Amino acid sequence: MGDSRFAIYKLRGPIGPAGMSTADQPVQQQSSLSFTGGFLLGQLSVVILVGAFIKFFIFGDPPSPETTASTRALARRNQDSAHKRTCSINSSPSAAGKSDTVFPSNVLRNPPRLTTPIILQKTYYNVDAHQPESLDWFNVLIAQTIAQFRTDAHQEEAILTSLTNVLNGSQKPDFLSSIKVTEISLGEDFPIFSNCRVHPVEDGFTEPDGARLQARMDVDLSDLITLGVDTKIILNWPKPLTAILPVALAVSIVRFSGTLSISFLPSASHPAPSSSANSTMSLQQPLSTTPTSLAFSFLPDYRLDINVRSLVGSRSRLQNIPKIAQMVENRLHAWVDERCVEPRVQQVALPSLWPRKKNTRGPPSEEGDGMGLKGTDPVRDIREEARREVEEERRKDREYREREAAAGMAEGLRWRSKAEGGGYEMPGAMPM
């Protein structure tokens, strides 16, 4: 019996307190140590990744405005050159193939063709030798217009109501609550235009008679135009209103500088679009006229400096997060690039400049016909004229209803007197 116990002890080793042999204990301790080390290593790697993300993506220093402006200008210039190459490849001499319909007339004499060189010659403007203009008079007119706009915007908080309606319109994302405007500043300074020069250009809007004329001028604005909003980010997953994060944002335009291009696009007549393939029927269709428009755009090397102030959170708040400022700045630059940076242009249809009586303003005319010159406030004159027209229409409608009611009453009394056999008649009625 003693030999068998000795043999078992010799084979398995000494038995521990839990019935476990002392030979298995080092293996279990080694596995527990490897698990603890792996767990700690994983936690440490997660902490390092989170810290690196917060440091470089949230609290990282943004690049300098000069570096950002040069990088964006280079990207826009490359995009503009690629667009011009595409237009030159896809363009065709369409002006030579156009057949303009000429209606002969014995009264209206045909003037000579006014090409771009003829216009420059008649206005004594030499594109190569003419000195750039300062545009001081234009700066004064623009300053008066902007000053009047700021005055009108502050009356009855018109701009506050308009911005609130626009920000809370149908385009507002679902994860945002109602947006409240907390700060509006339209600035105090005015843009300065200078260094204006005129030169011919050839692009997609080129006239059939030659290159169109374009005026380019430098514009510089150093001001503080601010818009501040307050909203809440709502997390609706996995269930509605899971979390709410208050956000306050204030965006200020500090400086804008660039080169503005202005040109006129003349009116053109072209056949209205039709799905019919018959050429005879298409020739008989009415012509669609495009009005004369003013086209303006900025060169890709413009500079827009923006200051963004942010406040995120309710109790422990994060202030002026650089990543939020960078996202807002990129979004504003993309908004400008998509609308009025070459090769894209903005077209504004010009009204008719022919003198008309209804557009005349000033003192009353000597003829006393009531249609002479009016007051100095065009908006008030238009409102008064509209009010008088509405009152005149209401008065005519009221008189017409009174006449109809009087005629109906007279007809009823005449029929009633005839039925009763009496001799009663309305005064002024026809004899029976």
Coordinates of C-alpha atoms in Angstrom, one line a residue:
M1 CA 0.0 0.0 0.0
G2 CA 2.8 2.3 0.8
D3 CA 4.6 1.5 -2.4
S4 CA 1.5 2.4 -4.5
R5 CA 1.2 5.9 -2.8
F6 CA 4.9 6.4 -3.3
A7 CA 4.5 5.6 -7.0
I8 CA 1.5 8.0 -7.4
Y9 CA 3.5 10.7 -5.6
K10 CA 6.4 10.1 -7.8
L11 CA 4.3 10.3 -11.0
R12 CA 2.0 13.2 -10.3
G13 CA 4.0 15.1 -7.7
P14 CA 2.6 16.6 -4.5
I15 CA -1.1 17.3 -4.4
G16 CA -2.1 20.9 -3.6
P17 CA -4.9 22.1 -1.3
A18 CA -7.7 22.0 -3.9
G19 CA -6.8 18.6 -5.2
M20 CA -4.6 20.3 -7.9
S21 CA -1.1 19.1 -8.5
T22 CA 1.8 21.4 -8.0
A23 CA 2.9 20.8 -11.6
D24 CA -0.3 22.5 -13.0
Q25 CA -0.1 25.7 -10.9
P26 CA 2.8 27.4 -12.9
V27 CA 0.9 26.8 -16.2
Q28 CA -2.3 28.6 -14.8
Q29 CA -0.3 31.4 -13.3
Q30 CA 1.5 32.0 -16.7
S31 CA -1.9 32.0 -18.6
S32 CA -3.4 34.5 -16.1
L33 CA -0.4 36.8 -16.4
S34 CA -0.6 36.7 -20.2
F35 CA -4.3 37.6 -20.1
T36 CA -3.7 40.5 -17.7
G37 CA -0.9 41.8 -19.9
G38 CA -3.0 41.6 -23.0
F39 CA -5.9 43.4 -21.4
L40 CA -3.7 46.2 -20.1
L41 CA -2.0 46.5 -23.4
G42 CA -5.3 46.8 -25.2
Q43 CA -6.6 49.4 -22.8
L44 CA -3.4 51.4 -23.1
S45 CA -3.6 51.3 -27.0
V46 CA -7.3 52.5 -26.8
V47 CA -6.3 55.4 -24.5
I48 CA -3.4 56.3 -26.8
L49 CA -5.6 56.3 -29.9
V50 CA -8.3 58.4 -28.2
G51 CA -5.7 60.8 -26.9
A52 CA -4.1 61.2 -30.3
F53 CA -7.6 61.7 -31.9
I54 CA -8.5 64.4 -29.4
K55 CA -5.1 66.1 -29.7
F56 CA -4.7 66.2 -33.5
F57 CA -8.3 66.2 -34.8
I58 CA -10.2 68.2 -32.2
F59 CA -7.6 70.4 -30.4
G60 CA -5.0 70.5 -33.1
D61 CA -3.7 73.9 -34.2
P62 CA -5.3 75.0 -37.6
P63 CA -2.9 76.1 -40.3
S64 CA -2.2 79.8 -40.7
P65 CA -4.6 81.9 -42.9
E66 CA -1.8 82.6 -45.4
T67 CA -1.1 78.9 -45.9
T68 CA -4.8 78.0 -46.2
A69 CA -5.5 80.8 -48.7
S70 CA -2.5 79.8 -50.9
T71 CA -3.6 76.2 -50.9
R72 CA -7.2 77.0 -51.8
A73 CA -6.1 79.4 -54.5
L74 CA -3.8 76.8 -56.0
A75 CA -6.7 74.2 -56.0
R76 CA -9.1 76.7 -57.6
R77 CA -6.6 77.7 -60.2
N78 CA -6.0 74.0 -61.2
Q79 CA -9.8 73.5 -61.4
D80 CA -10.2 76.6 -63.5
S81 CA -7.5 75.5 -65.9
A82 CA -9.0 72.0 -66.2
H83 CA -12.4 73.6 -67.0
K84 CA -10.9 75.8 -69.7
R85 CA -9.2 72.8 -71.3
T86 CA -12.4 70.9 -71.3
C87 CA -14.3 73.9 -72.9
S88 CA -11.6 74.3 -75.6
I89 CA -11.9 70.6 -76.5
N90 CA -15.7 70.5 -76.6
S91 CA -16.1 73.9 -78.2
S92 CA -16.9 74.2 -81.9
P93 CA -17.2 77.2 -84.3
S94 CA -20.9 77.6 -83.7
A95 CA -20.9 81.3 -84.6
A96 CA -20.1 80.5 -88.2
G97 CA -22.9 78.0 -88.5
K98 CA -25.6 80.3 -87.1
S99 CA -28.1 81.7 -89.6
D100 CA -29.7 84.9 -88.2
T101 CA -33.1 85.7 -89.5
V102 CA -33.0 89.3 -90.9
F103 CA -36.3 91.1 -91.4
P104 CA -35.9 93.8 -94.1
S105 CA -37.3 97.2 -93.3
N106 CA -37.4 100.4 -95.3
V107 CA -37.8 102.6 -92.2
L108 CA -35.2 101.3 -89.8
R109 CA -31.8 101.7 -91.2
N110 CA -29.3 98.9 -90.6
P111 CA -26.5 100.2 -88.4
P112 CA -22.9 99.0 -88.8
R113 CA -21.8 96.0 -86.7
L114 CA -20.5 97.2 -83.4
T115 CA -17.7 94.8 -82.6
T116 CA -15.4 95.0 -79.6
P117 CA -12.6 96.9 -81.4
I118 CA -15.0 99.4 -82.8
I119 CA -16.5 100.0 -79.3
L120 CA -13.0 100.5 -77.9
Q121 CA -12.1 102.9 -80.7
K122 CA -15.3 105.0 -80.4
T123 CA -14.8 105.3 -76.6
Y124 CA -11.1 106.2 -76.9
Y125 CA -10.1 103.3 -74.6
N126 CA -6.8 101.6 -75.3
V127 CA -6.7 98.2 -73.5
D128 CA -2.9 98.0 -73.5
A129 CA -2.0 101.7 -72.6
H130 CA -5.0 102.8 -70.4
Q131 CA -4.1 103.3 -66.8
P132 CA -6.2 101.5 -64.1
E133 CA -9.0 103.6 -62.5
S134 CA -9.4 104.3 -58.8
L135 CA -13.2 104.0 -58.7
D136 CA -13.6 106.6 -55.9
W137 CA -17.1 107.6 -57.1
F138 CA -18.2 104.0 -57.3
N139 CA -17.0 103.4 -53.7
V140 CA -19.2 106.3 -52.6
L141 CA -22.3 105.0 -54.3
I142 CA -21.7 101.5 -53.0
A143 CA -21.2 102.8 -49.5
Q144 CA -24.5 104.7 -49.7
T145 CA -26.3 101.6 -50.9
I146 CA -24.9 99.5 -48.1
A147 CA -25.7 102.1 -45.5
Q148 CA -29.3 102.2 -46.6
F149 CA -29.5 98.4 -46.5
R150 CA -28.2 98.4 -42.9
T151 CA -30.8 101.0 -41.9
D152 CA -33.7 99.1 -43.5
A153 CA -32.5 95.8 -41.9
H154 CA -32.7 97.3 -38.4
Q155 CA -36.2 98.6 -38.8
E156 CA -38.7 96.4 -37.0
E157 CA -36.0 93.7 -36.8
A158 CA -36.6 92.7 -40.4
I159 CA -33.3 90.9 -40.8
L160 CA -33.8 89.0 -37.5
T161 CA -37.2 87.7 -38.6
S162 CA -35.9 86.8 -42.1
L163 CA -32.8 84.9 -40.8
T164 CA -34.9 83.0 -38.3
N165 CA -37.3 81.8 -40.9
V166 CA -34.5 80.8 -43.3
L167 CA -32.5 78.9 -40.7
N168 CA -35.6 77.0 -39.5
G169 CA -36.9 76.3 -42.9
S170 CA -37.4 72.9 -44.7
Q171 CA -33.6 72.5 -45.3
K172 CA -32.8 72.3 -41.6
P173 CA -31.5 68.8 -40.6
D174 CA -33.6 66.5 -38.4
F175 CA -30.9 66.2 -35.8
L176 CA -31.0 69.9 -35.0
S177 CA -33.6 71.5 -32.8
S178 CA -35.0 75.0 -33.4
I179 CA -32.2 77.5 -34.3
K180 CA -32.2 80.7 -32.4
V181 CA -30.3 83.8 -33.6
T182 CA -28.4 85.3 -30.7
E183 CA -26.1 87.8 -32.4
I184 CA -26.2 89.9 -35.7
S185 CA -23.7 92.5 -36.7
L186 CA -23.8 93.9 -40.2
G187 CA -20.5 95.7 -39.8
E188 CA -19.5 99.4 -39.9
D189 CA -17.0 99.7 -42.8
F190 CA -17.5 99.5 -46.6
P191 CA -15.7 97.6 -49.4
I192 CA -13.1 99.5 -51.4
F193 CA -12.9 99.0 -55.1
S194 CA -9.8 100.0 -57.0
N195 CA -7.5 99.2 -59.9
C196 CA -10.2 98.8 -62.5
R197 CA -9.2 97.7 -66.0
V198 CA -11.2 96.7 -69.1
H199 CA -10.0 94.0 -71.4
P200 CA -11.6 91.6 -73.9
V201 CA -12.2 87.9 -72.9
E202 CA -13.2 84.8 -74.8
D203 CA -15.1 82.1 -73.1
G204 CA -18.5 80.4 -73.2
F205 CA -20.4 83.7 -73.3
T206 CA -18.4 85.2 -76.2
E207 CA -20.5 87.3 -78.5
P208 CA -20.8 86.3 -82.2
D209 CA -19.1 89.6 -83.3
G210 CA -16.0 88.9 -81.2
A211 CA -14.7 88.8 -77.7
R212 CA -16.8 90.5 -75.1
L213 CA -15.5 93.2 -72.8
Q214 CA -15.0 92.5 -69.1
A215 CA -14.1 94.9 -66.3
R216 CA -11.9 93.6 -63.5
M217 CA -11.4 95.4 -60.3
D218 CA -9.8 94.7 -56.9
V219 CA -12.1 94.7 -53.9
D220 CA -11.0 94.7 -50.2
L221 CA -13.2 94.7 -47.2
S222 CA -11.9 94.7 -43.6
D223 CA -14.8 94.6 -41.2
L224 CA -16.6 92.4 -38.6
I225 CA -19.8 90.9 -39.9
T226 CA -21.1 88.4 -37.3
L227 CA -23.9 85.9 -37.1
G228 CA -24.4 84.0 -33.9
V229 CA -26.8 81.1 -33.4
D230 CA -27.8 78.7 -30.6
T231 CA -29.2 75.2 -31.1
K232 CA -29.1 71.7 -29.8
I233 CA -27.9 68.5 -31.4
I234 CA -30.4 65.7 -30.8
L235 CA -29.3 62.0 -30.9
N236 CA -32.3 59.9 -32.0
W237 CA -30.6 56.5 -31.9
P238 CA -31.3 53.8 -30.6
K239 CA -34.5 55.6 -29.5
P240 CA -35.8 59.2 -29.9
L241 CA -34.2 61.9 -27.7
T242 CA -31.4 59.6 -26.5
A243 CA -29.0 62.5 -25.9
I244 CA -29.1 66.3 -26.3
L245 CA -26.0 68.4 -26.8
P246 CA -26.3 72.2 -26.7
V247 CA -24.2 74.1 -29.2
A248 CA -23.5 77.8 -29.6
L249 CA -21.8 79.1 -32.7
A250 CA -20.7 82.6 -33.8
V251 CA -19.2 83.1 -37.3
S252 CA -17.5 86.4 -38.2
I253 CA -16.2 87.5 -41.5
V254 CA -13.0 89.5 -40.7
R255 CA -11.6 90.2 -44.2
F256 CA -12.4 89.6 -47.8
S257 CA -10.1 90.5 -50.7
G258 CA -10.1 89.4 -54.3
T259 CA -10.6 90.4 -57.9
L260 CA -14.1 91.0 -59.2
S261 CA -15.1 90.5 -62.9
I262 CA -18.1 92.3 -64.3
S263 CA -19.4 92.0 -67.9
F264 CA -22.7 92.4 -69.8
L265 CA -24.4 89.5 -71.6
P266 CA -26.5 90.9 -74.4
S267 CA -30.0 89.7 -75.1
A268 CA -30.4 86.8 -77.5
S269 CA -33.3 85.2 -79.4
H270 CA -33.4 81.5 -80.0
P271 CA -36.3 79.1 -80.9
A272 CA -38.2 77.7 -78.0
P273 CA -37.4 74.0 -77.2
S274 CA -39.6 71.5 -78.8
S275 CA -39.8 67.7 -78.9
S276 CA -40.9 67.6 -82.5
A277 CA -38.3 66.4 -85.0
N278 CA -39.9 68.2 -88.0
S279 CA -37.7 71.1 -89.1
T280 CA -40.5 72.9 -90.9
M281 CA -42.6 73.0 -87.7
S282 CA -39.6 74.1 -85.6
L283 CA -39.0 77.1 -87.9
Q284 CA -42.6 78.3 -87.2
Q285 CA -42.2 78.3 -83.5
P286 CA -42.0 81.6 -81.6
L287 CA -38.6 82.9 -80.5
S288 CA -37.6 82.9 -76.9
T289 CA -35.8 86.1 -75.9
T290 CA -33.2 86.1 -73.1
P291 CA -33.0 89.5 -71.5
T292 CA -29.7 91.5 -71.1
S293 CA -28.0 90.4 -67.9
L294 CA -25.1 91.5 -65.7
A295 CA -22.6 88.7 -65.0
F296 CA -20.1 88.9 -62.1
S297 CA -17.7 86.5 -60.5
F298 CA -14.5 86.4 -58.5
L299 CA -11.1 85.0 -59.6
P300 CA -10.0 81.9 -57.8
D301 CA -7.3 83.7 -55.9
Y302 CA -9.6 85.4 -53.5
R303 CA -9.1 85.4 -49.7
L304 CA -11.8 85.0 -47.1
D305 CA -10.7 85.2 -43.4
I306 CA -13.3 83.8 -41.0
N307 CA -13.3 83.8 -37.2
V308 CA -15.4 81.0 -35.6
R309 CA -16.3 80.9 -31.9
S310 CA -17.9 77.7 -30.5
L311 CA -19.3 76.5 -27.2
V312 CA -20.3 72.8 -26.9
G313 CA -21.9 71.2 -23.8
S314 CA -24.2 72.2 -21.0
R315 CA -22.2 71.7 -17.7
S316 CA -18.6 70.9 -18.7
R317 CA -18.3 73.1 -21.9
L318 CA -15.7 72.9 -24.6
Q319 CA -14.8 76.3 -26.0
N320 CA -13.4 77.3 -29.4
I321 CA -12.8 73.8 -30.8
P322 CA -10.4 74.1 -33.8
K323 CA -12.0 71.2 -35.7
I324 CA -15.4 72.9 -35.7
A325 CA -13.9 76.1 -36.9
Q326 CA -12.2 74.3 -39.7
M327 CA -15.4 72.6 -40.8
V328 CA -17.4 75.8 -40.8
E329 CA -14.7 77.6 -42.7
N330 CA -14.5 74.9 -45.4
R331 CA -18.3 74.9 -45.7
L332 CA -18.4 78.6 -46.3
H333 CA -15.6 78.5 -48.8
A334 CA -17.4 75.7 -50.7
W335 CA -20.6 77.8 -50.7
V336 CA -18.8 80.7 -52.3
D337 CA -16.9 78.5 -54.8
E338 CA -20.1 76.8 -56.0
R339 CA -21.8 80.1 -56.8
C340 CA -19.6 83.0 -57.9
V341 CA -16.0 81.9 -58.4
E342 CA -14.8 81.3 -61.9
P343 CA -15.6 79.4 -64.0
R344 CA -19.1 79.9 -62.4
V345 CA -20.8 83.3 -62.7
Q346 CA -23.9 84.9 -61.3
Q347 CA -26.3 86.5 -63.8
V348 CA -28.7 89.3 -62.8
A349 CA -31.3 90.3 -65.4
L350 CA -31.3 94.0 -66.0
P351 CA -34.6 95.9 -66.2
S352 CA -35.6 98.1 -69.1
L353 CA -33.9 101.5 -69.0
W354 CA -36.5 103.1 -71.3
P355 CA -38.0 106.2 -69.5
R356 CA -41.6 105.5 -68.3
K357 CA -44.2 107.7 -66.6
K358 CA -44.8 105.3 -63.8
N359 CA -41.1 105.3 -62.9
T360 CA -40.9 109.1 -62.6
R361 CA -40.3 110.6 -59.2
G362 CA -40.0 114.3 -58.1
P363 CA -42.3 117.4 -57.7
P364 CA -45.7 117.5 -59.3
S365 CA -45.9 118.4 -63.0
E366 CA -47.1 121.8 -64.3
E367 CA -49.9 120.2 -66.2
G368 CA -51.8 119.2 -63.1
D369 CA -53.0 115.9 -64.5
G370 CA -52.2 114.1 -61.3
M371 CA -49.7 111.9 -63.1
G372 CA -46.7 114.1 -62.7
L373 CA -43.6 113.7 -60.7
K374 CA -44.0 112.3 -57.2
G375 CA -42.3 112.3 -53.9
T376 CA -38.7 111.5 -53.1
D377 CA -39.4 108.1 -51.5
P378 CA -40.1 105.5 -54.2
V379 CA -41.2 102.8 -51.8
R380 CA -43.8 105.1 -50.0
D381 CA -45.1 106.4 -53.4
I382 CA -45.6 102.9 -54.7
R383 CA -47.4 101.8 -51.5
E384 CA -49.7 104.9 -51.6
E385 CA -50.5 104.3 -55.3
A386 CA -51.3 100.7 -54.6
R387 CA -53.5 101.7 -51.7
R388 CA -55.4 104.3 -53.8
E389 CA -56.0 101.7 -56.5
V390 CA -57.4 99.2 -54.0
E391 CA -59.6 101.8 -52.5
E392 CA -60.9 102.8 -55.9
E393 CA -61.7 99.2 -56.8
R394 CA -63.5 98.7 -53.5
R395 CA -65.5 101.9 -54.0
K396 CA -66.6 100.9 -57.6
D397 CA -67.5 97.4 -56.3
R398 CA -69.6 98.9 -53.5
E399 CA -71.4 101.3 -55.9
Y400 CA -72.1 98.5 -58.3
R401 CA -73.6 96.3 -55.5
E402 CA -75.8 99.2 -54.3
R403 CA -77.2 99.8 -57.8
E404 CA -77.9 96.1 -58.1
A405 CA -79.7 96.0 -54.8
A406 CA -81.8 99.1 -55.6
A407 CA -82.7 97.6 -59.0
G408 CA -83.8 94.3 -57.4
M409 CA -85.9 96.1 -54.8
A410 CA -87.7 98.2 -57.4
E411 CA -88.4 95.1 -59.5
G412 CA -89.9 93.4 -56.4
L413 CA -92.1 96.3 -55.4
R414 CA -93.4 96.6 -59.0
W415 CA -94.4 92.9 -59.2
R416 CA -96.1 93.1 -55.7
S417 CA -98.2 96.1 -56.6
K418 CA -99.2 94.5 -59.9
A419 CA -100.4 91.4 -58.1
E420 CA -102.4 93.3 -55.5
G421 CA -104.1 95.4 -58.2
G422 CA -102.9 98.7 -56.6
G423 CA -101.5 101.7 -58.4
Y424 CA -98.3 101.9 -56.5
E425 CA -95.2 102.4 -58.6
M426 CA -91.7 103.3 -57.8
P427 CA -90.6 106.8 -58.6
G428 CA -89.0 106.9 -62.0
A429 CA -90.4 103.5 -63.0
M430 CA -91.8 103.0 -66.5
P431 CA -95.6 103.4 -66.9
M432 CA -97.5 100.2 -66.8

